[in-house]
Amino acid sequence: MRPEPSSMQGMQQSKPGPVRSSDSLIRKSAGVLIGLGLLAWLLSQVDLEDITNMIAQTDLRWFAVGCLAYLVSSLFRAYRFVQLTHSPLERISDMAVVVVAMSLANQILPARLGELSYVYLARRTQGLPVGHGLASLLFARLFDLLAIGLLYLLGALFLLGHLPSENLVYIWATAGTTALVVVIMAALATRSASLCGVVTDLLERPLLARLPGRSRYVRLVKNIERNLGWGGGSVRQGNLLLTSLAVWLSTFGMQFFVLLSLNVSVTFWHTVI
């Protein structure tokens, strides 16, 4: 008895299933092998005996507190990306995985190319468009600069009487850079259309007519433009700044506790400076 045409079609449609699962297995295996290869390369760059001796002399209690501070810092970073992308708070655990993976990629890849792993992973795991990912990453880094500048100035204020006079140059430079970051953020939030319009006009010039994928770049810039002018008013921006300050207070705290675990005599504000 011959099967019905509809049954034949169902059988034909079900065949690609094992192929897809096989492809997924190959991709996962390749990812594991690449990760093991990178780990082996990193271990080959260090002296294991020196690391063993350093660990033997480490105060594990302070080191554990430093690890906890790093975990807190990662959670604050994840919460900030949840804020920037308007994602539901329930996704903070998924975003924390993305943040940790980006941090690892930054340690391995040169010139902070690991930053782009956030855009890729956020798209794969959160369904975040590339333009939205790039815009949120840009604002996260600007908030980082703003928070670091403010904490540096605050630390310099606490240690003003103990810093060499040459440090005044760095203090004024930091104050100027922090003010410039505020101006850039305000311009991106309020003038994103005109700023991105300049880039779009450049891409649409006849000189770049043969640029491969030009139309894709134009769409990407327009997508970024739609996401640069984030809303929520001063209250939301204030929350993002407070979150960024929490990110860097816990990050500097992690470094401070690790230094204490290595018996380095230093204060918290010295660590910040």
Short mmCIF file of N, CA and C in Angstrom, two decimals, residues 152-256:
data_model
loop_
_atom_site.label_atom_id
_atom_site.label_comp_id
_atom_site.label_asym_id
_atom_site.label_seq_id
_atom_site.Cartn_x
_atom_site.Cartn_y
_atom_site.Cartn_z
N TYR A 152 38.04 58.80 39.91
CA TYR A 152 39.43 59.28 39.97
C TYR A 152 39.50 60.65 40.64
N LEU A 153 38.59 61.54 40.25
CA LEU A 153 38.58 62.87 40.84
C LEU A 153 38.25 62.80 42.34
N LEU A 154 37.34 61.89 42.70
CA LEU A 154 37.01 61.74 44.11
C LEU A 154 38.21 61.19 44.89
N GLY A 155 38.91 60.21 44.30
CA GLY A 155 40.09 59.66 44.94
C GLY A 155 41.20 60.70 45.07
N ALA A 156 41.36 61.52 44.03
CA ALA A 156 42.37 62.58 44.08
C ALA A 156 42.04 63.60 45.16
N LEU A 157 40.73 63.83 45.38
CA LEU A 157 40.32 64.76 46.43
C LEU A 157 40.69 64.21 47.81
N PHE A 158 40.49 62.91 48.02
CA PHE A 158 40.83 62.29 49.30
C PHE A 158 42.34 62.29 49.54
N LEU A 159 43.12 62.14 48.45
CA LEU A 159 44.57 62.00 48.59
C LEU A 159 45.32 63.24 48.15
N LEU A 160 44.63 64.37 48.03
CA LEU A 160 45.24 65.57 47.46
C LEU A 160 46.51 65.98 48.20
N GLY A 161 46.51 65.86 49.52
CA GLY A 161 47.67 66.27 50.28
C GLY A 161 48.84 65.30 50.20
N HIS A 162 48.59 64.09 49.64
CA HIS A 162 49.64 63.07 49.57
C HIS A 162 50.12 62.80 48.14
N LEU A 163 49.53 63.47 47.17
CA LEU A 163 49.92 63.23 45.77
C LEU A 163 51.02 64.21 45.35
N PRO A 164 51.96 63.77 44.51
CA PRO A 164 52.98 64.69 44.00
C PRO A 164 52.33 65.80 43.18
N SER A 165 52.99 66.94 43.10
CA SER A 165 52.44 68.09 42.38
C SER A 165 52.25 67.78 40.90
N GLU A 166 53.05 66.83 40.37
CA GLU A 166 52.91 66.48 38.94
C GLU A 166 51.53 65.89 38.64
N ASN A 167 50.88 65.32 39.65
CA ASN A 167 49.58 64.71 39.42
C ASN A 167 48.48 65.72 39.12
N LEU A 168 48.71 66.99 39.38
CA LEU A 168 47.71 68.01 39.05
C LEU A 168 47.39 68.02 37.56
N VAL A 169 48.39 67.71 36.75
CA VAL A 169 48.17 67.66 35.30
C VAL A 169 47.13 66.58 34.97
N TYR A 170 47.28 65.41 35.62
CA TYR A 170 46.34 64.31 35.36
C TYR A 170 44.96 64.64 35.90
N ILE A 171 44.91 65.34 37.02
CA ILE A 171 43.61 65.69 37.60
C ILE A 171 42.85 66.63 36.66
N TRP A 172 43.53 67.67 36.16
CA TRP A 172 42.88 68.59 35.22
C TRP A 172 42.52 67.89 33.91
N ALA A 173 43.40 67.01 33.44
CA ALA A 173 43.12 66.27 32.20
C ALA A 173 41.89 65.37 32.39
N THR A 174 41.80 64.73 33.55
CA THR A 174 40.64 63.87 33.82
C THR A 174 39.36 64.70 33.91
N ALA A 175 39.44 65.85 34.56
CA ALA A 175 38.27 66.72 34.67
C ALA A 175 37.80 67.15 33.28
N GLY A 176 38.74 67.53 32.41
CA GLY A 176 38.38 67.94 31.05
C GLY A 176 37.80 66.80 30.25
N THR A 177 38.40 65.60 30.37
CA THR A 177 37.90 64.43 29.63
C THR A 177 36.51 64.03 30.11
N THR A 178 36.29 64.09 31.42
CA THR A 178 34.98 63.74 31.96
C THR A 178 33.91 64.70 31.45
N ALA A 179 34.24 65.99 31.41
CA ALA A 179 33.30 66.97 30.87
C ALA A 179 33.02 66.70 29.39
N LEU A 180 34.07 66.32 28.64
CA LEU A 180 33.89 66.02 27.22
C LEU A 180 32.98 64.81 27.02
N VAL A 181 33.12 63.80 27.87
CA VAL A 181 32.27 62.62 27.79
C VAL A 181 30.80 63.00 28.00
N VAL A 182 30.55 63.90 28.95
CA VAL A 182 29.18 64.35 29.20
C VAL A 182 28.61 65.03 27.95
N VAL A 183 29.44 65.87 27.30
CA VAL A 183 29.00 66.56 26.08
C VAL A 183 28.71 65.55 24.97
N ILE A 184 29.57 64.55 24.80
CA ILE A 184 29.38 63.54 23.76
C ILE A 184 28.09 62.76 24.02
N MET A 185 27.86 62.36 25.26
CA MET A 185 26.66 61.61 25.59
C MET A 185 25.40 62.43 25.33
N ALA A 186 25.44 63.70 25.68
CA ALA A 186 24.29 64.57 25.43
C ALA A 186 24.04 64.72 23.93
N ALA A 187 25.14 64.85 23.16
CA ALA A 187 24.99 64.99 21.71
C ALA A 187 24.41 63.73 21.09
N LEU A 188 24.88 62.55 21.55
CA LEU A 188 24.36 61.30 21.00
C LEU A 188 22.90 61.10 21.37
N ALA A 189 22.52 61.53 22.57
CA ALA A 189 21.14 61.33 23.02
C ALA A 189 20.17 62.29 22.35
N THR A 190 20.62 63.49 21.99
CA THR A 190 19.71 64.51 21.46
C THR A 190 19.93 64.82 19.98
N ARG A 191 21.11 64.49 19.45
CA ARG A 191 21.43 64.83 18.05
C ARG A 191 21.85 63.60 17.26
N SER A 192 21.34 62.44 17.66
CA SER A 192 21.76 61.20 17.00
C SER A 192 21.38 61.19 15.52
N ALA A 193 20.22 61.78 15.17
CA ALA A 193 19.77 61.77 13.78
C ALA A 193 20.75 62.53 12.89
N SER A 194 21.16 63.71 13.32
CA SER A 194 22.07 64.51 12.49
C SER A 194 23.46 63.88 12.44
N LEU A 195 23.94 63.32 13.56
CA LEU A 195 25.26 62.69 13.59
C LEU A 195 25.31 61.46 12.69
N CYS A 196 24.29 60.60 12.80
CA CYS A 196 24.24 59.41 11.95
C CYS A 196 23.95 59.79 10.50
N GLY A 197 23.25 60.91 10.29
CA GLY A 197 23.00 61.37 8.94
C GLY A 197 24.29 61.72 8.21
N VAL A 198 25.26 62.26 8.92
CA VAL A 198 26.56 62.56 8.31
C VAL A 198 27.22 61.28 7.81
N VAL A 199 27.18 60.21 8.65
CA VAL A 199 27.78 58.93 8.26
C VAL A 199 27.02 58.34 7.07
N THR A 200 25.70 58.42 7.10
CA THR A 200 24.90 57.89 5.99
C THR A 200 25.20 58.63 4.69
N ASP A 201 25.32 59.96 4.76
CA ASP A 201 25.66 60.74 3.57
C ASP A 201 27.01 60.33 2.99
N LEU A 202 27.98 60.06 3.86
CA LEU A 202 29.29 59.63 3.39
C LEU A 202 29.20 58.28 2.68
N LEU A 203 28.41 57.36 3.24
CA LEU A 203 28.27 56.04 2.63
C LEU A 203 27.53 56.10 1.29
N GLU A 204 26.70 57.10 1.12
CA GLU A 204 25.90 57.19 -0.11
C GLU A 204 26.57 58.04 -1.18
N ARG A 205 27.78 58.53 -0.92
CA ARG A 205 28.51 59.30 -1.94
C ARG A 205 28.96 58.38 -3.08
N PRO A 206 29.04 58.93 -4.31
CA PRO A 206 29.46 58.12 -5.47
C PRO A 206 30.83 57.47 -5.28
N LEU A 207 31.68 58.11 -4.48
CA LEU A 207 33.02 57.57 -4.27
C LEU A 207 32.98 56.19 -3.63
N LEU A 208 31.94 55.94 -2.81
CA LEU A 208 31.81 54.65 -2.13
C LEU A 208 30.74 53.77 -2.78
N ALA A 209 30.44 54.05 -4.05
CA ALA A 209 29.36 53.33 -4.73
C ALA A 209 29.67 51.83 -4.84
N ARG A 210 30.95 51.49 -4.96
CA ARG A 210 31.32 50.08 -5.13
C ARG A 210 31.75 49.42 -3.82
N LEU A 211 31.51 50.06 -2.71
CA LEU A 211 31.85 49.46 -1.42
C LEU A 211 31.00 48.22 -1.19
N PRO A 212 31.64 47.05 -0.98
CA PRO A 212 30.86 45.82 -0.76
C PRO A 212 29.96 45.95 0.47
N GLY A 213 28.69 45.59 0.29
CA GLY A 213 27.74 45.62 1.40
C GLY A 213 27.37 47.02 1.85
N ARG A 214 27.47 48.02 0.95
CA ARG A 214 27.20 49.40 1.34
C ARG A 214 25.77 49.57 1.87
N SER A 215 24.80 48.98 1.19
CA SER A 215 23.41 49.12 1.64
C SER A 215 23.22 48.52 3.02
N ARG A 216 23.95 47.43 3.33
CA ARG A 216 23.86 46.83 4.65
C ARG A 216 24.40 47.78 5.71
N TYR A 217 25.52 48.48 5.39
CA TYR A 217 26.08 49.44 6.34
C TYR A 217 25.14 50.62 6.57
N VAL A 218 24.48 51.06 5.51
CA VAL A 218 23.52 52.16 5.64
C VAL A 218 22.38 51.75 6.57
N ARG A 219 21.86 50.52 6.40
CA ARG A 219 20.78 50.04 7.27
C ARG A 219 21.27 49.93 8.71
N LEU A 220 22.52 49.49 8.88
CA LEU A 220 23.07 49.35 10.22
C LEU A 220 23.17 50.71 10.91
N VAL A 221 23.65 51.73 10.18
CA VAL A 221 23.77 53.07 10.76
C VAL A 221 22.39 53.60 11.15
N LYS A 222 21.40 53.37 10.30
CA LYS A 222 20.05 53.83 10.62
C LYS A 222 19.48 53.09 11.82
N ASN A 223 19.82 51.81 11.95
CA ASN A 223 19.39 51.04 13.11
C ASN A 223 20.04 51.57 14.39
N ILE A 224 21.33 51.90 14.29
CA ILE A 224 22.03 52.49 15.44
C ILE A 224 21.40 53.83 15.81
N GLU A 225 21.05 54.61 14.78
CA GLU A 225 20.44 55.93 15.02
C GLU A 225 19.15 55.81 15.82
N ARG A 226 18.34 54.80 15.50
CA ARG A 226 17.07 54.63 16.20
C ARG A 226 17.27 54.30 17.68
N ASN A 227 18.44 53.74 18.01
CA ASN A 227 18.66 53.29 19.38
C ASN A 227 19.61 54.18 20.17
N LEU A 228 20.21 55.19 19.53
CA LEU A 228 21.12 56.07 20.25
C LEU A 228 20.39 57.03 21.17
N GLY A 229 19.27 57.57 20.71
CA GLY A 229 18.55 58.53 21.55
C GLY A 229 17.69 57.80 22.57
N TRP A 230 18.35 57.32 23.64
CA TRP A 230 17.60 56.55 24.63
C TRP A 230 16.70 57.47 25.43
N GLY A 231 15.54 56.92 25.85
CA GLY A 231 14.56 57.73 26.56
C GLY A 231 14.62 57.52 28.05
N GLY A 232 13.62 58.04 28.73
CA GLY A 232 13.52 57.84 30.16
C GLY A 232 13.85 59.06 30.98
N GLY A 233 14.41 60.09 30.37
CA GLY A 233 14.67 61.32 31.09
C GLY A 233 15.83 61.21 32.06
N SER A 234 15.95 62.24 32.88
CA SER A 234 17.09 62.35 33.79
C SER A 234 17.10 61.27 34.86
N VAL A 235 15.92 60.77 35.26
CA VAL A 235 15.87 59.73 36.29
C VAL A 235 16.54 58.46 35.79
N ARG A 236 16.22 58.06 34.57
CA ARG A 236 16.81 56.84 34.00
C ARG A 236 18.31 57.01 33.78
N GLN A 237 18.70 58.18 33.29
CA GLN A 237 20.12 58.44 33.09
C GLN A 237 20.87 58.44 34.44
N GLY A 238 20.22 58.98 35.47
CA GLY A 238 20.81 58.94 36.80
C GLY A 238 20.98 57.52 37.31
N ASN A 239 19.99 56.65 37.03
CA ASN A 239 20.09 55.25 37.43
C ASN A 239 21.25 54.56 36.72
N LEU A 240 21.43 54.89 35.43
CA LEU A 240 22.53 54.30 34.67
C LEU A 240 23.88 54.76 35.22
N LEU A 241 23.95 56.03 35.61
CA LEU A 241 25.20 56.53 36.19
C LEU A 241 25.48 55.87 37.54
N LEU A 242 24.46 55.72 38.38
CA LEU A 242 24.65 55.07 39.67
C LEU A 242 25.06 53.61 39.48
N THR A 243 24.45 52.93 38.50
CA THR A 243 24.84 51.55 38.22
C THR A 243 26.28 51.47 37.75
N SER A 244 26.69 52.43 36.91
CA SER A 244 28.07 52.45 36.42
C SER A 244 29.05 52.70 37.56
N LEU A 245 28.69 53.59 38.48
CA LEU A 245 29.54 53.82 39.66
C LEU A 245 29.64 52.55 40.50
N ALA A 246 28.53 51.81 40.63
CA ALA A 246 28.55 50.55 41.37
C ALA A 246 29.43 49.52 40.67
N VAL A 247 29.38 49.52 39.32
CA VAL A 247 30.24 48.61 38.55
C VAL A 247 31.70 48.84 38.89
N TRP A 248 32.12 50.10 38.89
CA TRP A 248 33.55 50.38 39.06
C TRP A 248 33.97 50.40 40.52
N LEU A 249 33.07 50.70 41.43
CA LEU A 249 33.41 50.56 42.85
C LEU A 249 33.68 49.09 43.18
N SER A 250 32.85 48.19 42.66
CA SER A 250 33.08 46.76 42.91
C SER A 250 34.29 46.24 42.14
N THR A 251 34.56 46.81 40.94
CA THR A 251 35.74 46.39 40.19
C THR A 251 37.01 46.82 40.90
N PHE A 252 37.07 48.07 41.33
CA PHE A 252 38.23 48.53 42.09
C PHE A 252 38.32 47.80 43.43
N GLY A 253 37.16 47.47 44.01
CA GLY A 253 37.16 46.69 45.24
C GLY A 253 37.78 45.33 45.03
N MET A 254 37.45 44.68 43.90
CA MET A 254 38.06 43.38 43.59
C MET A 254 39.58 43.50 43.52
N GLN A 255 40.07 44.53 42.82
CA GLN A 255 41.52 44.72 42.70
C GLN A 255 42.15 45.02 44.07
N PHE A 256 41.46 45.80 44.88
CA PHE A 256 41.95 46.14 46.22
C PHE A 256 42.08 44.89 47.09
#
